[in-house]
Each structure stands twice: as C-alpha cells, then as structure tokens.
Amino acid sequence: MPFLGQDWRSPGWRWIKTEDGWKRSEPCSSEFEDEDNPLNDINHAILLNSDEEICSTECEFASKKRKKDHFRNTAKSQCFYRENWIYVHKESTRERHGYCTLGEAFNRLDFSSAIQDIRRFNYVVKLLQLIAKSQLTSLSGAAQKNYFNILDKIVQKVLEDQYNPRLIKDLLQDLSSTLCMLIRSVGKSVLVGNINIWICRLETILMWQQQLSNLQMTKHINNGLTLSDLPLHMLNNILHRFSDGWDIITLGQVTPTLYMLSEDRQLWKKLCQYHFAEKQFCRHLILSEKGHIDWKLMYFALQKCYPIKEQYGDTLQFCRHCSILFWKDTGHPCTANDPTGCFTPVSPQHFIDLFKF
C-alpha cells in the first residue's frame, strides 16, 4: 500500500495490515509489542526491591550522559554537511518538501574550509558579523553551535597568523553586545538552549577579546627587501589600492614616509569618490582651516551615514536558473545553455536576504 513521504517519489513507510486496521511497521519495537514475549512477564517487584542495582544503573547512565554532553559541547568540527553548493527552495513542491532556512544553509555550506582561504576570510567574517547583529536568534541550535565553532577557528587563526585582528575585534564587539541584550531578555524565550550555555559563550567571547587585545605583532627578521626600501611611487600605488580608510591609517603608522603618503588629499578624495556619490558630498561638506575640503574627515563622516562598497577576493555565487548557491571555484551542475550568464555574486547581506520569507 503506497504512502507519500516528504518526497513523492520515495517508497514511504512500511505498513502492515492488522485486525484493527493498518499500522506502521517498527522492527525495533515488534518484539516488545508481542503479548507472548517472555520479556513482558518480568516481575516488577524484583526491580522495585533492588534499589542498589537501580542506583548503580542510574549513576552509570548519568556518567555516560555527562561524557556525551561534554563531547558535544567540545566538538570543534562543523556539524552535518560540508557541501560546495546547495539548492535554495522557498516553498513546498511535489519534489521538495519545506523550505531552506538560513541555519540550514549555514550548516551545509563549507564555511570551515572557507576561512582557511585568504580570499574568502573577510567574506565569512563579515557574514558572521551581520548574523551577530540581527539574525542570531533565527538560527537553529545546531546552526548556533556551528557559528561558535567557526568563530573559534577564526580567532585561533588570527592569533596564530596575526591576520586582520581589527576585523575580528569588531565582530566580537558586536556579538558580545547582542548577547548581553539577549541574555537580559531571556524571559521572552529568545535563546535556544540553557541560559548557562549562553553565559559560558559570553565569557568565552570576553576571553577572546582579551587575547586579541594582548596580541603582539612579531617582527620577522628578513635581510631582503622590505616595504620601506620601495620607491615612493610604488608605495603611493599600494596605498591607492586600499579600499578601507582604516587600513590606510594603520599602514601610515609604520614609517614617517608612509605617514606622509597616507595624508595625501588626492588619496582620500579618490577614496570618497569610489565609495560615495556626489550628492552625498554636498550634504556633508567639511572644510579645513585653509578653506579646502578635508577629504579624510569627509570619508569618516560619510561612512557613518552611508554604507561603503565591499570588496572580497571570492564570494558565494547564486545561479538564477537553478536557484543554487555555490562557491565560485567549485561550480555546480547547471542546466542552462549559458551558465555564466545566470551567475550573480552574493554579498553577505544578500546571503541573509535570500532566506527572508
């Protein structure tokens, strides 16, 4: 007798016909449901009188449960899947039941390996930061566990490689602010899991922040060519490649020469023209003492009011023809005649918007 499951093409459950009607077959419980089974004739009085055996059994069960919970809480690997692409479905069809959520996409896409790629590192960190600001409570319990496992790997990578600690500090600051607000609202049941777990997670975040604040950049001894040995036009060309004003300021603190180049008005003017429109300039004009436009102050003033353009070495791609989300270098089995014309780069904010229903 056919019964439809989640997929209409699946064979469904196995059912058996009894005198009372059709019942689903359960192999594990069939022998216990048999009335003639000798296991059902156990004298329960014997069990009630053996308090010591029950106590030892409960202690053994509690010990196993503690070990199992400890293993789950200390697991550092990503749960469930490590896939390079997933199908994003937003409604039920005959072929697919349900819809894809943000937590499911976060679980299934391989973000653990993505943070090891320097092209994708900033992309993943920005995605985690946006989730920390507004979408943390929408994740499932497994997705939240994955979130903190991946965050742990990111922090350890920064502590070892000393790569872009400022970006991680901003992420942890936003995450700690969100958690403090959510813990105060625990009566509204906004958190998944025990409140003590979230307090431990908040303590871990504070520990990470302390480790990053104590991070000391190690100086590598190299007898070869250094950044200071490059000619001025090459140093100026490097500064013009930066798209973040804070990176320019940080590099300008290395040597007096770089500081002089980082204060160039034309450098900050091009940076403002790249990120913002001319109409936005007119609303936030800042003049210096000499009557000239202070482009450096203009940049940071405009940054507070308008979003800046984001640049990433590698991003997720979305196929409009197949509704598939995938990493660019892995591809996916596309059925379109011109697959490349259907691909759209997915920013971190667009990734979150894909799962808003």
Tab-separated table of C-alpha atoms in Angstrom:
chain	number	residue	atom	x	y	z
A	1	MET	CA	0.000	0.000	0.000
A	2	PRO	CA	1.734	3.268	-1.080
A	3	PHE	CA	2.025	6.201	1.276
A	4	LEU	CA	3.530	9.596	0.370
A	5	GLY	CA	6.557	10.741	2.324
A	6	GLN	CA	8.462	14.034	2.119
A	7	ASP	CA	9.409	13.199	-1.463
A	8	TRP	CA	6.537	11.857	-3.563
A	9	ARG	CA	8.939	9.532	-5.366
A	10	SER	CA	10.088	7.810	-2.151
A	11	PRO	CA	8.646	4.408	-1.193
A	12	GLY	CA	7.234	5.788	2.049
A	13	TRP	CA	6.855	3.853	5.299
A	14	ARG	CA	6.365	0.114	5.609
A	15	TRP	CA	2.847	-0.725	6.771
A	16	ILE	CA	1.215	-3.997	7.877
A	17	LYS	CA	-2.466	-4.921	7.976
A	18	THR	CA	-3.906	-5.996	11.351
A	19	GLU	CA	-7.400	-6.707	12.675
A	20	ASP	CA	-7.639	-3.086	13.911
A	21	GLY	CA	-6.506	-1.659	10.587
A	22	TRP	CA	-3.213	-0.597	9.013
A	23	LYS	CA	-0.269	0.033	11.345
A	24	ARG	CA	3.239	1.231	10.616
A	25	SER	CA	5.879	-1.466	10.992
A	26	GLU	CA	8.553	-0.731	13.603
A	27	PRO	CA	11.175	-3.511	13.667
A	28	CYS	CA	12.791	-2.356	16.884
A	29	SER	CA	9.582	-2.475	18.906
A	30	SER	CA	7.910	-5.508	17.306
A	31	GLU	CA	9.230	-7.996	19.790
A	32	PHE	CA	8.121	-5.863	22.736
A	33	GLU	CA	4.601	-5.486	21.343
A	34	ASP	CA	4.175	-9.263	21.174
A	35	GLU	CA	1.944	-10.385	24.047
A	36	ASP	CA	3.564	-13.843	24.111
A	37	ASN	CA	7.026	-12.381	24.516
A	38	PRO	CA	8.576	-13.688	27.775
A	39	LEU	CA	10.156	-10.295	28.400
A	40	ASN	CA	6.715	-8.925	29.209
A	41	ASP	CA	6.322	-11.351	32.109
A	42	ILE	CA	9.082	-9.799	34.203
A	43	ASN	CA	8.205	-9.476	37.852
A	44	HIS	CA	8.329	-5.747	38.523
A	45	ALA	CA	8.540	-6.334	42.249
A	46	ILE	CA	12.075	-7.631	41.768
A	47	LEU	CA	13.050	-4.354	40.138
A	48	LEU	CA	11.461	-2.293	42.889
A	49	ASN	CA	13.288	-4.182	45.615
A	50	SER	CA	16.735	-3.892	44.061
A	51	ASP	CA	17.477	-0.277	44.978
A	52	GLU	CA	21.221	-0.725	44.812
A	53	GLU	CA	21.131	-2.035	41.263
A	54	ILE	CA	18.845	0.818	40.196
A	55	CYS	CA	21.143	3.370	41.814
A	56	SER	CA	24.215	1.949	40.102
A	57	THR	CA	22.387	1.870	36.780
A	58	GLU	CA	21.303	5.498	37.160
A	59	CYS	CA	24.828	6.561	38.073
A	60	GLU	CA	26.222	4.765	35.047
A	61	PHE	CA	23.595	6.378	32.814
A	62	ALA	CA	24.336	9.840	34.254
A	63	SER	CA	28.062	9.323	33.712
A	64	LYS	CA	27.514	8.346	30.086
A	65	LYS	CA	25.232	11.349	29.590
A	66	ARG	CA	27.833	13.737	31.015
A	67	LYS	CA	30.511	12.308	28.705
A	68	LYS	CA	28.161	12.594	25.743
A	69	ASP	CA	27.267	16.212	26.593
A	70	HIS	CA	30.932	17.048	27.111
A	71	PHE	CA	31.794	15.598	23.703
A	72	ARG	CA	29.028	17.594	22.058
A	73	ASN	CA	29.998	20.860	23.753
A	74	THR	CA	33.712	20.498	22.992
A	75	ALA	CA	33.324	19.382	19.385
A	76	LYS	CA	35.245	21.750	17.117
A	77	SER	CA	34.160	20.414	13.741
A	78	GLN	CA	31.310	21.671	11.620
A	79	CYS	CA	28.113	19.647	12.037
A	80	PHE	CA	26.222	17.826	9.354
A	81	TYR	CA	27.464	18.638	5.847
A	82	ARG	CA	30.403	20.163	4.042
A	83	GLU	CA	28.973	20.893	0.636
A	84	ASN	CA	30.143	23.272	-2.067
A	85	TRP	CA	26.616	24.133	-3.251
A	86	ILE	CA	23.028	23.879	-2.027
A	87	TYR	CA	19.589	24.308	-3.581
A	88	VAL	CA	17.707	27.296	-2.156
A	89	HIS	CA	13.990	26.468	-2.171
A	90	LYS	CA	11.482	28.832	-0.605
A	91	GLU	CA	8.267	26.819	-0.950
A	92	SER	CA	6.997	23.245	-0.971
A	93	THR	CA	6.703	21.422	-4.287
A	94	ARG	CA	5.948	17.849	-5.349
A	95	GLU	CA	9.671	17.137	-5.462
A	96	ARG	CA	10.740	19.017	-2.339
A	97	HIS	CA	9.009	19.488	0.993
A	98	GLY	CA	9.534	22.540	3.197
A	99	TYR	CA	11.980	25.366	2.559
A	100	CYS	CA	15.649	26.202	3.079
A	101	THR	CA	16.460	28.328	6.120
A	102	LEU	CA	19.434	30.488	6.989
A	103	GLY	CA	20.576	27.981	9.626
A	104	GLU	CA	20.382	25.078	7.172
A	105	ALA	CA	22.432	26.963	4.585
A	106	PHE	CA	24.955	27.913	7.253
A	107	ASN	CA	25.243	24.259	8.322
A	108	ARG	CA	25.554	22.752	4.867
A	109	LEU	CA	27.919	25.164	3.102
A	110	ASP	CA	31.574	24.558	3.879
A	111	PHE	CA	32.482	27.662	5.876
A	112	SER	CA	35.055	25.817	7.986
A	113	SER	CA	37.329	25.356	4.971
A	114	ALA	CA	36.456	28.800	3.585
A	115	ILE	CA	38.161	30.613	6.461
A	116	GLN	CA	41.427	28.882	5.562
A	117	ASP	CA	41.325	30.599	2.154
A	118	ILE	CA	42.604	34.176	2.386
A	119	ARG	CA	40.293	35.208	-0.474
A	120	ARG	CA	37.193	34.152	1.481
A	121	PHE	CA	38.294	35.008	5.011
A	122	ASN	CA	36.938	38.584	5.091
A	123	TYR	CA	33.729	37.424	3.410
A	124	VAL	CA	32.986	34.822	6.095
A	125	VAL	CA	33.856	37.225	8.912
A	126	LYS	CA	31.520	39.889	7.518
A	127	LEU	CA	28.740	37.292	7.221
A	128	LEU	CA	29.234	36.246	10.855
A	129	GLN	CA	29.131	39.903	11.884
A	130	LEU	CA	25.800	40.509	10.121
A	131	ILE	CA	24.347	37.351	11.699
A	132	ALA	CA	25.527	38.516	15.122
A	133	LYS	CA	23.785	41.863	14.695
A	134	SER	CA	20.326	40.706	13.641
A	135	GLN	CA	19.987	37.007	12.762
A	136	LEU	CA	21.487	35.113	15.700
A	137	THR	CA	18.123	34.193	17.221
A	138	SER	CA	16.809	32.922	13.874
A	139	LEU	CA	19.451	30.155	13.760
A	140	SER	CA	18.659	26.669	14.976
A	141	GLY	CA	20.530	25.145	17.899
A	142	ALA	CA	22.848	23.180	15.594
A	143	ALA	CA	23.493	26.263	13.465
A	144	GLN	CA	24.318	28.319	16.555
A	145	LYS	CA	26.776	25.643	17.647
A	146	ASN	CA	28.366	25.722	14.197
A	147	TYR	CA	28.514	29.503	14.407
A	148	PHE	CA	30.611	29.474	17.577
A	149	ASN	CA	32.780	26.575	16.355
A	150	ILE	CA	33.653	28.504	13.189
A	151	LEU	CA	34.194	31.665	15.242
A	152	ASP	CA	36.614	29.750	17.464
A	153	LYS	CA	38.593	28.655	14.406
A	154	ILE	CA	38.695	32.247	13.146
A	155	VAL	CA	40.026	33.579	16.446
A	156	GLN	CA	42.690	30.864	16.648
A	157	LYS	CA	43.748	31.607	13.074
A	158	VAL	CA	44.109	35.309	13.858
A	159	LEU	CA	46.110	34.592	17.000
A	160	GLU	CA	48.455	32.306	15.053
A	161	ASP	CA	48.773	34.204	11.766
A	162	GLN	CA	48.102	37.739	13.134
A	163	TYR	CA	45.921	38.416	10.097
A	164	ASN	CA	43.453	41.339	10.256
A	165	PRO	CA	42.786	41.379	14.033
A	166	ARG	CA	40.834	44.653	13.765
A	167	LEU	CA	38.104	42.928	11.737
A	168	ILE	CA	37.719	40.177	14.349
A	169	LYS	CA	37.632	42.687	17.199
A	170	ASP	CA	34.684	44.447	15.563
A	171	LEU	CA	32.909	41.108	15.124
A	172	LEU	CA	33.393	40.103	18.772
A	173	GLN	CA	32.279	43.534	19.947
A	174	ASP	CA	29.016	43.311	18.010
A	175	LEU	CA	28.455	39.725	19.137
A	176	SER	CA	29.038	40.484	22.829
A	177	SER	CA	26.671	43.465	22.659
A	178	THR	CA	23.972	41.302	21.086
A	179	LEU	CA	24.408	38.504	23.622
A	180	CYS	CA	24.244	40.905	26.573
A	181	MET	CA	20.972	42.265	25.235
A	182	LEU	CA	19.540	38.789	24.584
A	183	ILE	CA	20.533	37.406	27.978
A	184	ARG	CA	18.612	40.235	29.652
A	185	SER	CA	15.569	39.261	27.555
A	186	VAL	CA	15.758	35.559	28.404
A	187	GLY	CA	12.220	35.655	29.808
A	188	LYS	CA	10.982	36.186	26.268
A	189	SER	CA	12.489	32.818	25.218
A	190	VAL	CA	14.642	34.349	22.505
A	191	LEU	CA	17.582	31.993	23.042
A	192	VAL	CA	17.816	28.333	22.063
A	193	GLY	CA	19.210	26.189	24.859
A	194	ASN	CA	20.063	26.648	28.519
A	195	ILE	CA	20.871	30.166	29.696
A	196	ASN	CA	24.055	28.853	31.343
A	197	ILE	CA	25.370	27.790	27.930
A	198	TRP	CA	24.973	31.331	26.638
A	199	ILE	CA	26.651	32.787	29.706
A	200	CYS	CA	29.618	30.462	29.097
A	201	ARG	CA	29.690	31.554	25.454
A	202	LEU	CA	29.704	35.195	26.518
A	203	GLU	CA	32.590	34.500	28.899
A	204	THR	CA	34.457	32.814	26.034
A	205	ILE	CA	33.932	35.893	23.851
A	206	LEU	CA	35.312	38.143	26.593
A	207	MET	CA	38.336	35.833	26.870
A	208	TRP	CA	38.882	36.074	23.088
A	209	GLN	CA	38.680	39.851	23.261
A	210	GLN	CA	41.313	39.884	25.996
A	211	GLN	CA	43.601	37.615	23.962
A	212	LEU	CA	43.270	39.833	20.892
A	213	SER	CA	43.923	42.994	22.903
A	214	ASN	CA	47.141	41.421	24.237
A	215	LEU	CA	48.211	40.282	20.763
A	216	GLN	CA	51.720	41.435	19.913
A	217	MET	CA	52.827	41.560	16.290
A	218	THR	CA	56.025	39.571	15.886
A	219	LYS	CA	58.749	41.140	13.780
A	220	HIS	CA	60.129	38.739	11.212
A	221	ILE	CA	63.857	39.106	10.662
A	222	ASN	CA	64.453	39.368	6.935
A	223	ASN	CA	67.667	40.542	5.335
A	224	GLY	CA	65.980	41.023	1.969
A	225	LEU	CA	63.920	43.862	0.521
A	226	THR	CA	61.376	45.469	2.880
A	227	LEU	CA	58.432	47.789	2.338
A	228	SER	CA	60.491	50.836	3.306
A	229	ASP	CA	63.010	50.086	0.533
A	230	LEU	CA	60.432	50.541	-2.224
A	231	PRO	CA	60.403	53.818	-4.169
A	232	LEU	CA	57.808	56.471	-3.355
A	233	HIS	CA	55.688	55.932	-6.471
A	234	MET	CA	55.316	52.228	-5.660
A	235	LEU	CA	54.355	52.969	-2.044
A	236	ASN	CA	51.834	55.522	-3.268
A	237	ASN	CA	50.430	52.943	-5.708
A	238	ILE	CA	49.999	50.468	-2.851
A	239	LEU	CA	48.052	52.995	-0.777
A	240	HIS	CA	45.761	53.743	-3.714
A	241	ARG	CA	44.869	50.038	-3.877
A	242	PHE	CA	43.278	50.093	-0.428
A	243	SER	CA	39.520	50.437	-0.200
A	244	ASP	CA	39.307	50.862	3.593
A	245	GLY	CA	40.357	54.112	5.238
A	246	TRP	CA	41.390	52.373	8.455
A	247	ASP	CA	43.878	50.231	6.532
A	248	ILE	CA	45.448	53.402	5.121
A	249	ILE	CA	45.768	54.922	8.605
A	250	THR	CA	47.253	51.711	10.003
A	251	LEU	CA	49.843	51.486	7.240
A	252	GLY	CA	50.684	55.167	7.728
A	253	GLN	CA	51.787	54.428	11.292
A	254	VAL	CA	54.629	52.161	10.144
A	255	THR	CA	57.136	54.782	8.955
A	256	PRO	CA	57.220	58.592	8.621
A	257	THR	CA	57.322	58.222	4.831
A	258	LEU	CA	54.160	56.155	4.749
A	259	TYR	CA	52.508	58.619	7.117
A	260	MET	CA	53.259	61.453	4.733
A	261	LEU	CA	51.794	59.495	1.808
A	262	SER	CA	48.721	58.464	3.819
A	263	GLU	CA	47.828	62.135	4.453
A	264	ASP	CA	47.632	62.980	0.742
A	265	ARG	CA	44.386	64.839	-0.077
A	266	GLN	CA	44.090	63.214	-3.519
A	267	LEU	CA	44.264	59.758	-1.940
A	268	TRP	CA	41.291	60.455	0.318
A	269	LYS	CA	39.422	62.256	-2.445
A	270	LYS	CA	39.588	59.202	-4.715
A	271	LEU	CA	38.564	57.006	-1.813
A	272	CYS	CA	35.480	59.159	-1.186
A	273	GLN	CA	34.616	59.209	-4.892
A	274	TYR	CA	34.867	55.441	-5.032
A	275	HIS	CA	32.512	54.766	-2.126
A	276	PHE	CA	30.058	57.663	-2.246
A	277	ALA	CA	28.097	59.764	-4.736
A	278	GLU	CA	28.483	63.496	-5.373
A	279	LYS	CA	25.050	64.247	-3.894
A	280	GLN	CA	26.262	62.808	-0.615
A	281	PHE	CA	29.309	65.101	-0.667
A	282	CYS	CA	27.122	68.222	-0.751
A	283	ARG	CA	25.238	67.158	2.374
A	284	HIS	CA	28.373	66.587	4.460
A	285	LEU	CA	30.938	69.161	3.353
A	286	ILE	CA	33.795	69.574	5.825
A	287	LEU	CA	36.262	72.408	5.210
A	288	SER	CA	39.744	72.775	6.631
A	289	GLU	CA	41.222	75.951	8.150
A	290	LYS	CA	42.552	76.972	4.734
A	291	GLY	CA	39.118	76.658	3.145
A	292	HIS	CA	39.828	73.388	1.305
A	293	ILE	CA	37.700	70.274	1.566
A	294	ASP	CA	39.050	67.901	4.205
A	295	TRP	CA	38.542	64.612	2.320
A	296	LYS	CA	39.869	62.496	5.152
A	297	LEU	CA	37.277	63.751	7.625
A	298	MET	CA	34.699	63.622	4.851
A	299	TYR	CA	35.317	59.917	4.379
A	300	PHE	CA	34.718	59.005	8.012
A	301	ALA	CA	31.705	61.327	8.259
A	302	LEU	CA	30.117	59.770	5.176
A	303	GLN	CA	30.965	56.276	6.403
A	304	LYS	CA	28.723	56.825	9.442
A	305	CYS	CA	25.768	57.839	7.251
A	306	TYR	CA	26.084	55.656	4.154
A	307	PRO	CA	27.310	52.103	3.503
A	308	ILE	CA	30.642	51.732	1.725
A	309	LYS	CA	31.322	49.419	-1.187
A	310	GLU	CA	32.502	45.979	-0.159
A	311	GLN	CA	35.349	44.170	-1.892
A	312	TYR	CA	36.091	40.458	-1.465
A	313	GLY	CA	38.583	38.192	-3.156
A	314	ASP	CA	35.999	35.437	-3.560
A	315	THR	CA	32.287	35.295	-2.790
A	316	LEU	CA	29.404	32.873	-2.983
A	317	GLN	CA	27.551	32.804	-6.308
A	318	PHE	CA	23.823	32.359	-6.924
A	319	CYS	CA	22.500	30.723	-10.098
A	320	ARG	CA	19.212	32.359	-11.074
A	321	HIS	CA	18.362	29.479	-13.428
A	322	CYS	CA	18.846	26.629	-10.918
A	323	SER	CA	18.349	28.563	-7.635
A	324	ILE	CA	21.622	27.095	-6.387
A	325	LEU	CA	24.077	28.786	-4.026
A	326	PHE	CA	27.694	27.751	-4.555
A	327	TRP	CA	31.334	28.769	-4.225
A	328	LYS	CA	32.723	30.287	-7.402
A	329	ASP	CA	35.672	27.971	-7.963
A	330	THR	CA	33.675	24.765	-7.363
A	331	GLY	CA	30.748	25.388	-9.732
A	332	HIS	CA	27.528	23.387	-9.803
A	333	PRO	CA	25.625	21.125	-12.255
A	334	CYS	CA	23.827	23.906	-14.170
A	335	THR	CA	21.320	23.005	-16.907
A	336	ALA	CA	21.223	26.437	-18.595
A	337	ASN	CA	22.541	26.974	-22.117
A	338	ASP	CA	24.720	29.860	-20.902
A	339	PRO	CA	25.540	29.093	-17.256
A	340	THR	CA	27.898	32.035	-16.680
A	341	GLY	CA	25.175	34.485	-17.655
A	342	CYS	CA	22.979	33.227	-14.818
A	343	PHE	CA	25.546	33.659	-12.056
A	344	THR	CA	25.211	36.540	-9.583
A	345	PRO	CA	27.765	37.336	-6.852
A	346	VAL	CA	26.217	37.164	-3.390
A	347	SER	CA	27.289	39.715	-0.817
A	348	PRO	CA	26.987	38.841	2.895
A	349	GLN	CA	23.832	40.950	3.189
A	350	HIS	CA	22.372	39.368	0.058
A	351	PHE	CA	23.090	35.932	1.544
A	352	ILE	CA	20.926	36.782	4.549
A	353	ASP	CA	18.207	38.335	2.361
A	354	LEU	CA	17.911	35.092	0.373
A	355	PHE	CA	16.381	33.402	3.427
A	356	LYS	CA	13.951	36.111	4.474
A	357	PHE	CA	10.403	34.971	3.833
